[in-house]
Amino acid sequence: MPLDDQNSDFDSSRLSESTGSSSDSEYSRQSFTSDSSSKPNSPASTSPPKPVTFDELMAAARNLSNLTLAHEIAVNENFHIEHIDLPQNSLEGRVKQIVHKAFWDHLESELNEDPPEYDHAIKLFEEIKETLLSFLTPGANRIRNQICEVLDADLLRQQVEHDAVDILGLANYVINTMGKLCAPIRDDDIKQLKSTGNIVELLRQIFHVLDLMKMDMVNYTIQNLRPQLQRNLVDYERTKFQEILEETPSALDLTTEWIKESINDELSSVSCETSSSPDADGSSKPNLSPTLVLNNGYLKLLQWDYQKKAIPETLITDEVRLQKLKEKLNELQIVACVSLITSNMVGAAIVGLPEFADKLKRISAVLLEGMNKETFDLKEALNTVGIQICSEVNRSLSERGLDTLNTEIQNNLVGQICSIVEKDNPISSLIDKRIQLYMKSLLTFPSIQKCVPAMPGGLAVIQAEIESIGSQYASIVNFNKQVYGPFYANILRKLLFSEAPMGKTETDASTN
């Protein structure tokens, strides 16, 4: 598909079959009680699943790999391929080092024979030729012909027979050609090649730089491919996932369980509200909003145990992003708790000063860095945070000619900060609820770019960070709805409306 000059930004108004809108009209009962959502790119029919063969499973795995890679390229502007050397102290690193040393030592011994043996060297130049040719654009005929002529294997063998081969001269030609084809970032590498005197080491370094040039070419291709992927990613991902579903009928099992959990949560919530109502008779079945159910499912991802619990299949491509957002929210929650506790203990007159509040936030953030790792001692870190906070508060009070905190107040402040980690801590629970409330409100807004919900109280100290995370979170959710809307619609229709009266179902279906 050729590239064009269209805007690469996602425009939700141009993407049909999505569930990105917050309005329940897009989740109308009709759409969930009929089969109208089962279009070519929507979930397969309800026929019994067929046994999955190994080849089908491998095909599904390849599709998932392609889908994940395409998604990452499109949504991650910093995605690129890096050259990574294996650690020398690792088994793989040592094996690679031994094998490579044996190869280059063998080549050196061949070239040092009398007369020299050039078979391996010629094979290397054949590989170099193919690599150089792979860098050329279709119209570069002159340099293509020159490379093929100079590095022609038959010609080199003839030169060997007549004792006329010039290995160093060929290497220099290769280096000069690489200099014409490489990206500017490789200019220093090319200069270093020209200063290498030993022919075997020179050939080894040539292959190393060629590998770097291959990586540059891949990243250049990725950069040019990104706009095209962004324009077509919704249809591409939906089609690829449909292929996975056809190969592996169980590919929506985790997603179905995720939605079931959300439905049960909503039913429990409605049940509690109904039972507390004096007019409730308990005889009517709650009529849940599909939008509310799905948004509740997305909120659960911000409290998901990514180490122990598998994520829904439809969110695999964003698993790492969602996990990082969750971990960052955990850190910010504690920072906000520390700020609120300090404010209550010391007084807003000091803590409310912008420069002082920022200083306390920086102290907390630095000492809590890495708190999501299993080896991190959070309680000990919070004790250190409390001690540092007391020190900064006393310094600020002294600078203003005010009385510093006595030992009892300091111990109380440190103790309350350390208690944040305790289960059902009231301040931690309060901040968590307010963060969840803000994230939930984001999912009901039609466009996060045009309208941002009000920040709940107690989160002012982390407002900028929360808004940034919220924007990323809303983008992930809205795009996921656009791609997998038909699949969710099919699941929700079965789970929410399977017991709907037949007459009603038929009437709704006829309206589609």
Coordinates of C-alpha atoms in Angstrom, one line a residue:
M1 CA 0.0 0.0 0.0
P2 CA 1.7 3.2 -1.1
L3 CA 2.5 6.0 1.3
D4 CA 0.6 9.2 0.9
D5 CA 0.6 12.7 2.4
Q6 CA -2.5 12.4 4.6
N7 CA -2.4 13.4 8.2
S8 CA -1.2 10.5 10.3
D9 CA -3.1 11.5 13.4
F10 CA -5.9 9.3 14.5
D11 CA -9.2 10.8 13.8
S12 CA -11.9 8.9 15.7
S13 CA -14.7 10.4 13.6
R14 CA -13.3 8.5 10.6
L15 CA -13.1 5.2 12.3
S16 CA -16.4 3.2 12.2
E17 CA -17.4 0.1 14.1
S18 CA -15.8 1.5 17.3
T19 CA -17.1 1.6 20.8
G20 CA -15.0 4.7 21.6
S21 CA -18.0 7.0 22.3
S22 CA -19.1 7.4 25.9
S23 CA -22.8 7.6 24.8
D24 CA -24.9 4.6 25.5
S25 CA -26.6 5.1 22.2
E26 CA -23.6 3.3 20.6
Y27 CA -24.2 0.5 23.0
S28 CA -28.0 0.4 22.4
R29 CA -29.9 -2.8 23.2
Q30 CA -30.5 -3.4 19.5
S31 CA -26.8 -3.8 18.8
F32 CA -26.4 -6.4 21.6
T33 CA -29.5 -8.4 20.9
S34 CA -29.0 -9.0 17.2
D35 CA -26.2 -10.5 15.0
S36 CA -25.6 -7.3 13.1
S37 CA -22.2 -6.8 14.7
S38 CA -21.0 -10.1 13.2
K39 CA -19.5 -8.6 10.2
P40 CA -16.5 -9.9 8.2
N41 CA -14.1 -8.3 10.8
S42 CA -16.1 -9.2 13.9
P43 CA -16.1 -12.3 16.0
A44 CA -16.9 -15.6 14.4
S45 CA -20.3 -17.3 14.7
T46 CA -21.2 -19.4 17.8
S47 CA -20.6 -22.8 16.1
P48 CA -18.7 -25.3 18.3
P49 CA -15.0 -24.7 18.2
K50 CA -13.0 -27.1 16.1
P51 CA -9.8 -28.8 17.5
V52 CA -6.7 -26.6 17.0
T53 CA -3.8 -28.2 15.2
F54 CA -0.2 -27.4 16.0
D55 CA 0.2 -25.6 12.6
E56 CA -2.9 -23.5 13.3
L57 CA -1.5 -22.6 16.7
M58 CA 1.8 -21.5 15.3
A59 CA 0.0 -19.5 12.6
A60 CA -2.0 -17.7 15.4
A61 CA 1.3 -17.0 17.2
R62 CA 2.8 -15.5 14.1
N63 CA -0.3 -13.3 13.6
L64 CA -0.1 -12.2 17.2
S65 CA 3.6 -11.4 16.8
N66 CA 2.9 -9.3 13.7
L67 CA 0.0 -7.6 15.3
T68 CA 2.1 -6.7 18.4
L69 CA 5.0 -5.4 16.3
A70 CA 2.7 -3.3 14.1
H71 CA 0.9 -1.8 17.1
E72 CA 4.2 -1.0 18.8
I73 CA 5.6 0.8 15.7
A74 CA 2.5 2.8 15.2
V75 CA 1.8 4.0 18.8
N76 CA 5.4 4.2 20.1
E77 CA 7.2 7.1 18.4
N78 CA 10.5 6.1 20.1
F79 CA 10.3 2.5 18.9
H80 CA 13.5 1.5 17.1
I81 CA 15.9 -1.4 16.8
E82 CA 19.1 -1.3 18.9
H83 CA 22.3 -3.3 18.5
I84 CA 22.8 -5.2 21.7
D85 CA 26.0 -7.1 22.5
L86 CA 25.6 -10.2 24.7
P87 CA 27.3 -9.9 28.1
Q88 CA 30.8 -11.4 27.9
N89 CA 30.3 -13.2 31.2
S90 CA 27.1 -14.9 30.0
L91 CA 27.1 -18.4 28.5
E92 CA 25.8 -17.1 25.2
G93 CA 28.4 -14.3 25.2
R94 CA 31.3 -16.7 25.8
V95 CA 30.1 -19.2 23.2
K96 CA 29.7 -16.4 20.6
Q97 CA 33.1 -15.0 21.5
I98 CA 34.8 -18.4 21.2
V99 CA 33.1 -19.3 17.8
H100 CA 33.9 -15.9 16.3
K101 CA 37.5 -16.0 17.5
A102 CA 38.0 -19.5 16.0
F103 CA 36.5 -18.3 12.7
W104 CA 38.7 -15.2 12.4
D105 CA 41.8 -17.1 13.6
H106 CA 41.2 -19.7 10.9
L107 CA 40.9 -16.9 8.2
E108 CA 44.1 -15.3 9.4
S109 CA 46.0 -18.6 9.2
E110 CA 44.7 -19.2 5.7
L111 CA 45.9 -15.7 4.5
N112 CA 49.3 -16.3 6.2
E113 CA 49.9 -19.5 4.3
D114 CA 52.4 -19.6 1.4
P115 CA 50.8 -19.2 -1.0
P116 CA 47.8 -17.6 0.8
E117 CA 44.4 -19.5 0.7
Y118 CA 41.6 -17.1 -0.3
D119 CA 38.5 -19.3 -0.4
H120 CA 37.0 -18.0 2.9
A121 CA 38.0 -14.5 2.1
I122 CA 36.1 -14.6 -1.2
K123 CA 33.1 -16.0 0.5
L124 CA 33.2 -13.1 2.9
F125 CA 33.3 -10.6 0.0
E126 CA 30.3 -12.4 -1.5
E127 CA 28.4 -11.7 1.7
I128 CA 29.6 -8.1 1.8
K129 CA 28.4 -7.7 -1.8
E130 CA 24.9 -8.9 -1.1
T131 CA 24.7 -6.7 2.0
L132 CA 25.8 -3.6 0.1
L133 CA 23.3 -4.4 -2.7
S134 CA 20.5 -4.6 -0.1
F135 CA 21.1 -1.0 0.8
L136 CA 20.5 0.3 -2.7
T137 CA 17.3 1.9 -4.0
P138 CA 15.8 0.4 -7.2
G139 CA 17.2 3.2 -9.4
A140 CA 20.8 3.0 -8.2
N141 CA 21.9 1.1 -11.3
R142 CA 25.4 2.6 -11.7
I143 CA 26.7 1.8 -8.2
R144 CA 24.9 -1.6 -8.3
N145 CA 26.7 -2.6 -11.5
Q146 CA 30.0 -1.4 -10.0
I147 CA 29.6 -3.4 -6.8
C148 CA 28.7 -6.5 -8.8
E149 CA 31.7 -6.0 -11.1
V150 CA 34.3 -5.4 -8.4
L151 CA 33.1 -8.0 -6.0
D152 CA 32.3 -10.7 -8.6
A153 CA 33.3 -14.0 -7.0
D154 CA 34.3 -15.6 -10.4
L155 CA 36.5 -12.7 -11.2
L156 CA 38.1 -12.8 -7.7
R157 CA 38.9 -16.6 -8.2
Q158 CA 40.5 -15.8 -11.5
Q159 CA 42.6 -13.2 -9.9
V160 CA 43.7 -15.7 -7.2
E161 CA 44.7 -18.1 -10.0
H162 CA 46.9 -15.5 -11.5
D163 CA 48.2 -14.3 -8.1
A164 CA 46.7 -10.8 -8.8
V165 CA 44.1 -10.5 -6.0
D166 CA 44.4 -7.4 -3.8
I167 CA 42.5 -8.1 -0.6
L168 CA 43.4 -4.8 1.0
G169 CA 42.3 -2.9 -2.1
L170 CA 39.0 -4.7 -2.1
A171 CA 38.5 -3.9 1.5
N172 CA 39.2 -0.2 0.9
Y173 CA 36.7 -0.2 -2.0
V174 CA 34.1 -1.7 0.3
I175 CA 34.8 0.9 3.0
N176 CA 34.5 3.8 0.5
T177 CA 31.2 2.3 -0.8
M178 CA 29.9 1.9 2.8
G179 CA 30.8 5.6 3.3
K180 CA 28.5 6.6 0.4
L181 CA 25.6 4.4 1.6
C182 CA 25.7 4.8 5.4
A183 CA 23.8 7.2 7.6
P184 CA 25.7 10.2 8.9
I185 CA 25.7 8.6 12.4
R186 CA 28.1 6.0 11.0
D187 CA 30.7 8.4 9.6
D188 CA 33.0 8.0 12.7
D189 CA 32.8 4.2 12.3
I190 CA 33.9 4.4 8.7
K191 CA 36.9 6.6 9.7
Q192 CA 37.9 4.0 12.2
L193 CA 37.8 1.3 9.5
K194 CA 40.2 3.3 7.3
S195 CA 42.7 3.5 10.2
T196 CA 42.7 -0.3 10.8
G197 CA 45.8 -1.9 9.4
N198 CA 45.4 -5.6 10.0
I199 CA 43.4 -7.1 7.1
V200 CA 41.6 -9.8 9.3
E201 CA 40.6 -7.3 11.9
L202 CA 39.6 -4.9 9.2
L203 CA 37.2 -7.5 7.7
R204 CA 35.8 -8.3 11.1
Q205 CA 35.1 -4.6 11.7
I206 CA 33.6 -4.2 8.3
F207 CA 31.0 -6.9 9.2
H208 CA 30.3 -5.2 12.5
V209 CA 29.7 -1.8 10.8
L210 CA 27.5 -3.5 8.1
D211 CA 25.4 -4.9 10.9
L212 CA 25.0 -1.4 12.3
M213 CA 24.0 -0.2 8.9
K214 CA 21.4 -2.9 8.5
M215 CA 20.0 -1.8 11.9
D216 CA 19.9 1.8 10.6
M217 CA 18.1 0.7 7.4
V218 CA 15.5 -1.2 9.5
N219 CA 14.9 1.9 11.7
Y220 CA 14.6 4.1 8.6
T221 CA 12.0 1.7 7.2
I222 CA 10.1 1.7 10.5
Q223 CA 10.1 5.5 10.5
N224 CA 8.7 5.7 7.0
L225 CA 6.2 2.9 7.7
R226 CA 4.8 4.5 10.9
P227 CA 2.4 7.0 9.2
Q228 CA 1.0 4.3 7.0
L229 CA 0.4 2.0 9.9
Q230 CA -1.2 4.8 12.0
R231 CA -3.7 5.4 9.2
N232 CA -4.6 1.8 8.8
L233 CA -3.9 0.3 12.2
V234 CA -7.5 0.0 13.4
D235 CA -8.5 -2.2 10.4
Y236 CA -5.2 -4.0 10.4
E237 CA -5.3 -5.0 14.1
R238 CA -9.0 -6.0 13.9
T239 CA -8.3 -8.2 10.8
K240 CA -5.2 -9.8 12.4
F241 CA -7.1 -10.5 15.6
Q242 CA -9.9 -12.1 13.6
E243 CA -7.4 -14.4 11.9
I244 CA -6.1 -15.3 15.4
L245 CA -9.6 -16.0 16.5
E246 CA -10.3 -18.2 13.5
E247 CA -7.1 -20.2 14.1
T248 CA -7.6 -20.3 17.9
P249 CA -11.2 -20.2 19.0
S250 CA -10.2 -19.8 22.6
A251 CA -8.5 -16.5 21.9
L252 CA -11.2 -14.5 23.6
D253 CA -11.6 -16.6 26.8
L254 CA -9.6 -14.2 29.0
T255 CA -11.4 -11.2 27.5
T256 CA -14.7 -12.8 28.3
E257 CA -13.7 -13.5 31.9
W258 CA -12.5 -9.9 32.2
I259 CA -15.9 -8.6 31.1
K260 CA -17.7 -11.1 33.3
E261 CA -15.7 -9.8 36.3
S262 CA -16.7 -6.3 35.4
I263 CA -20.4 -7.3 35.1
N264 CA -20.3 -9.0 38.5
D265 CA -18.7 -5.9 40.0
E266 CA -21.5 -3.7 38.6
L267 CA -24.2 -6.2 39.7
S268 CA -22.7 -6.2 43.2
S269 CA -22.7 -2.4 43.3
V270 CA -26.3 -2.1 42.0
S271 CA -27.4 -4.8 44.5
C272 CA -25.9 -2.8 47.4
E273 CA -27.6 0.3 46.3
T274 CA -30.9 -1.5 45.7
S275 CA -30.8 -3.2 49.1
S276 CA -30.2 0.1 50.9
S277 CA -33.3 1.6 49.1
P278 CA -36.5 1.4 51.2
D279 CA -38.6 0.8 48.1
A280 CA -36.5 -2.1 46.8
D281 CA -38.3 -5.4 46.5
G282 CA -35.4 -7.4 45.0
S283 CA -37.5 -8.9 42.3
S284 CA -36.2 -6.9 39.2
K285 CA -33.0 -7.7 37.5
P286 CA -30.7 -4.7 37.1
N287 CA -30.4 -3.3 33.5
L288 CA -26.6 -2.7 33.2
S289 CA -25.2 -0.3 30.8
P290 CA -22.7 -2.0 28.4
T291 CA -20.6 1.2 28.4
L292 CA -20.4 1.2 32.2
V293 CA -19.4 -2.4 32.2
L294 CA -16.6 -2.0 29.7
N295 CA -15.3 1.2 31.3
N296 CA -15.3 -0.5 34.7
G297 CA -13.2 -3.3 33.0
Y298 CA -10.7 -0.8 31.8
L299 CA -10.4 0.8 35.3
K300 CA -9.5 -2.7 36.7
L301 CA -6.4 -2.6 34.5
L302 CA -5.0 0.2 36.6
Q303 CA -5.1 -2.2 39.6
W304 CA -4.2 -5.4 37.8
D305 CA -1.7 -7.8 39.1
Y306 CA 0.4 -8.1 36.0
Q307 CA 2.8 -10.5 37.6
K308 CA 0.3 -13.2 38.5
K309 CA -2.8 -12.5 36.3
A310 CA -2.9 -12.8 32.5
I311 CA -4.2 -9.8 30.8
P312 CA -7.2 -10.0 28.3
E313 CA -6.1 -11.1 24.9
T314 CA -7.4 -7.9 23.3
L315 CA -5.0 -5.8 25.4
I316 CA -1.8 -7.7 25.0
T317 CA -0.4 -5.1 22.7
D318 CA -0.6 -2.5 25.4
E319 CA 0.2 -4.7 28.4
V320 CA 3.6 -3.1 29.1
R321 CA 2.3 0.4 28.7
L322 CA -0.7 -0.3 31.1
Q323 CA 1.6 -1.9 33.6
K324 CA 3.9 1.2 33.6
L325 CA 1.0 3.5 34.0
K326 CA -0.3 1.4 37.0
E327 CA 3.2 1.5 38.6
K328 CA 3.5 5.2 38.1
L329 CA 0.0 5.8 39.6
N330 CA 1.1 3.7 42.7
E331 CA 4.1 6.0 43.2
L332 CA 2.0 9.2 42.7
Q333 CA -0.7 7.9 45.2
I334 CA 1.9 7.6 47.9
V335 CA 3.4 11.1 47.0
A336 CA -0.1 12.6 47.4
C337 CA -0.6 10.7 50.7
V338 CA 2.7 12.1 52.1
S339 CA 1.7 15.6 51.0
L340 CA -1.7 15.3 52.6
I341 CA -0.4 13.9 55.9
T342 CA 2.3 16.6 56.1
S343 CA -0.2 19.3 55.3
N344 CA -2.6 18.0 58.1
M345 CA 0.2 17.8 60.6
V346 CA 2.2 20.9 59.8
G347 CA -0.4 23.3 58.3
A348 CA -1.1 24.5 54.8
A349 CA 0.6 27.8 55.4
I350 CA 4.0 26.0 55.0
V351 CA 3.2 23.0 52.9
G352 CA 1.0 25.0 50.6
L353 CA 3.9 27.1 49.4
P354 CA 4.5 26.1 45.7
E355 CA 8.3 25.8 46.0
F356 CA 8.0 23.9 49.3
A357 CA 5.3 21.5 48.0
D358 CA 7.5 20.8 44.9
K359 CA 10.5 20.1 47.1
L360 CA 8.6 17.6 49.2
K361 CA 7.3 15.9 46.1
R362 CA 10.8 15.6 44.7
I363 CA 12.1 14.1 47.9
S364 CA 9.3 11.5 48.0
A365 CA 9.6 10.7 44.3
V366 CA 13.4 10.1 44.5
L367 CA 13.2 7.9 47.6
L368 CA 10.2 5.9 46.2
E369 CA 11.9 5.2 42.8
G370 CA 11.8 1.5 42.1
M371 CA 9.0 0.9 44.7
N372 CA 7.2 -1.6 42.4
K373 CA 10.1 -4.0 42.4
E374 CA 9.6 -7.1 44.7
T375 CA 12.9 -6.5 46.5
F376 CA 11.9 -2.9 47.4
D377 CA 11.4 -2.3 51.1
L378 CA 8.5 0.2 51.0
K379 CA 8.1 0.7 54.7
E380 CA 11.8 1.5 55.2
A381 CA 11.7 3.9 52.3
L382 CA 8.7 5.7 53.8
N383 CA 10.5 5.9 57.1
T384 CA 13.3 7.7 55.2
V385 CA 10.8 9.9 53.4
G386 CA 9.3 10.9 56.8
I387 CA 12.7 11.8 58.3
Q388 CA 13.6 13.9 55.3
I389 CA 10.2 15.6 55.3
C390 CA 10.7 16.5 59.0
S391 CA 14.1 17.9 58.2
E392 CA 12.8 20.1 55.3
V393 CA 9.8 21.3 57.4
N394 CA 12.0 22.3 60.2
R395 CA 14.4 24.1 57.9
S396 CA 11.5 26.0 56.3
L397 CA 10.1 26.9 59.7
S398 CA 13.4 28.2 60.9
E399 CA 13.9 30.3 57.8
R400 CA 10.6 32.0 58.5
G401 CA 11.3 32.5 62.2
L402 CA 8.8 30.0 63.3
D403 CA 9.0 27.2 66.0
T404 CA 10.3 23.9 64.6
L405 CA 8.5 20.6 65.1
N406 CA 9.1 18.9 68.5
T407 CA 10.2 15.3 68.8
E408 CA 6.7 14.1 69.5
I409 CA 5.2 15.7 66.4
Q410 CA 8.1 14.5 64.2
N411 CA 7.6 10.9 65.4
N412 CA 3.9 11.2 64.8
L413 CA 4.5 12.5 61.3
V414 CA 7.0 9.7 60.4
G415 CA 4.6 7.1 61.9
Q416 CA 1.6 8.3 59.9
I417 CA 3.7 8.3 56.7
C418 CA 4.9 4.8 57.4
S419 CA 1.3 3.7 58.0
I420 CA 0.4 4.4 54.4
V421 CA 1.4 0.8 53.5
E422 CA -1.1 -0.7 55.9
K423 CA -4.2 -2.3 54.5
D424 CA -7.3 0.0 54.5
N425 CA -5.3 3.0 55.5
P426 CA -7.9 5.8 55.4
I427 CA -5.7 8.4 53.7
S428 CA -4.4 5.9 51.1
S429 CA -7.9 4.7 50.4
L430 CA -9.1 8.2 50.0
I431 CA -6.4 9.2 47.5
D432 CA -6.9 5.9 45.6
K433 CA -10.6 6.5 45.3
R434 CA -10.0 10.1 44.0
I435 CA -7.5 8.9 41.4
Q436 CA -9.9 6.2 40.2
L437 CA -12.7 8.8 40.1
Y438 CA -10.5 11.0 37.8
M439 CA -9.6 8.1 35.6
K440 CA -13.2 7.0 35.4
S441 CA -14.3 10.5 34.4
L442 CA -11.8 10.5 31.5
L443 CA -13.5 7.5 30.0
T444 CA -16.8 9.4 29.8
F445 CA -15.4 12.4 28.0
P446 CA -15.7 12.4 24.2
S447 CA -12.3 14.0 23.7
I448 CA -9.6 14.3 26.3
Q449 CA -7.8 16.9 24.0
K450 CA -10.8 19.2 24.0
C451 CA -12.1 18.8 27.5
V452 CA -10.3 17.7 30.7
P453 CA -12.3 16.8 33.8
A454 CA -11.8 18.6 37.1
M455 CA -9.1 17.3 39.4
P456 CA -10.5 15.9 42.6
G457 CA -9.3 17.4 45.9
G458 CA -6.1 16.3 47.5
L459 CA -4.4 15.6 44.1
A460 CA -3.2 19.1 43.4
V461 CA 0.4 18.2 44.2
I462 CA 0.4 15.5 41.5
Q463 CA -2.0 17.2 39.1
A464 CA 0.4 17.6 36.2
E465 CA 1.6 13.9 36.5
I466 CA -2.0 12.6 36.8
E467 CA -3.1 14.6 33.8
S468 CA -0.3 13.2 31.7
I469 CA -0.9 9.6 32.8
G470 CA -4.7 10.2 32.3
S471 CA -4.1 11.4 28.7
Q472 CA -2.0 8.3 27.9
Y473 CA -4.5 6.0 29.6
A474 CA -7.5 7.5 27.7
S475 CA -5.6 7.2 24.4
I476 CA -4.9 3.5 25.0
V477 CA -8.5 2.8 26.0
N478 CA -10.2 4.8 23.2
F479 CA -8.0 3.2 20.5
N480 CA -8.6 -0.3 22.0
K481 CA -12.4 0.4 21.8
Q482 CA -12.0 1.4 18.2
V483 CA -10.2 -1.8 17.3
Y484 CA -12.0 -4.4 19.4
G485 CA -15.5 -2.8 19.6
P486 CA -17.2 -5.5 17.5
F487 CA -15.6 -8.3 19.6
Y488 CA -16.7 -6.6 22.9
A489 CA -20.2 -6.1 21.4
N490 CA -20.5 -9.7 20.7
I491 CA -19.4 -10.8 24.2
L492 CA -21.6 -8.2 25.9
R493 CA -24.6 -9.1 23.8
K494 CA -24.4 -12.7 25.0
L495 CA -23.6 -11.9 28.6
L496 CA -26.1 -9.1 29.2
F497 CA -29.0 -9.8 26.9
S498 CA -29.0 -13.6 26.4
E499 CA -32.0 -13.8 28.6
A500 CA -33.9 -11.0 27.0
P501 CA -37.6 -11.7 26.1
M502 CA -37.8 -13.3 22.7
G503 CA -40.4 -10.8 21.4
K504 CA -38.2 -7.9 22.4
T505 CA -35.1 -9.5 20.8
E506 CA -36.9 -10.0 17.6
T507 CA -38.2 -6.4 17.6
D508 CA -34.8 -5.0 18.3
A509 CA -33.2 -7.2 15.7
S510 CA -35.6 -6.1 13.0
T511 CA -34.6 -2.5 13.5
N512 CA -31.0 -3.2 12.4

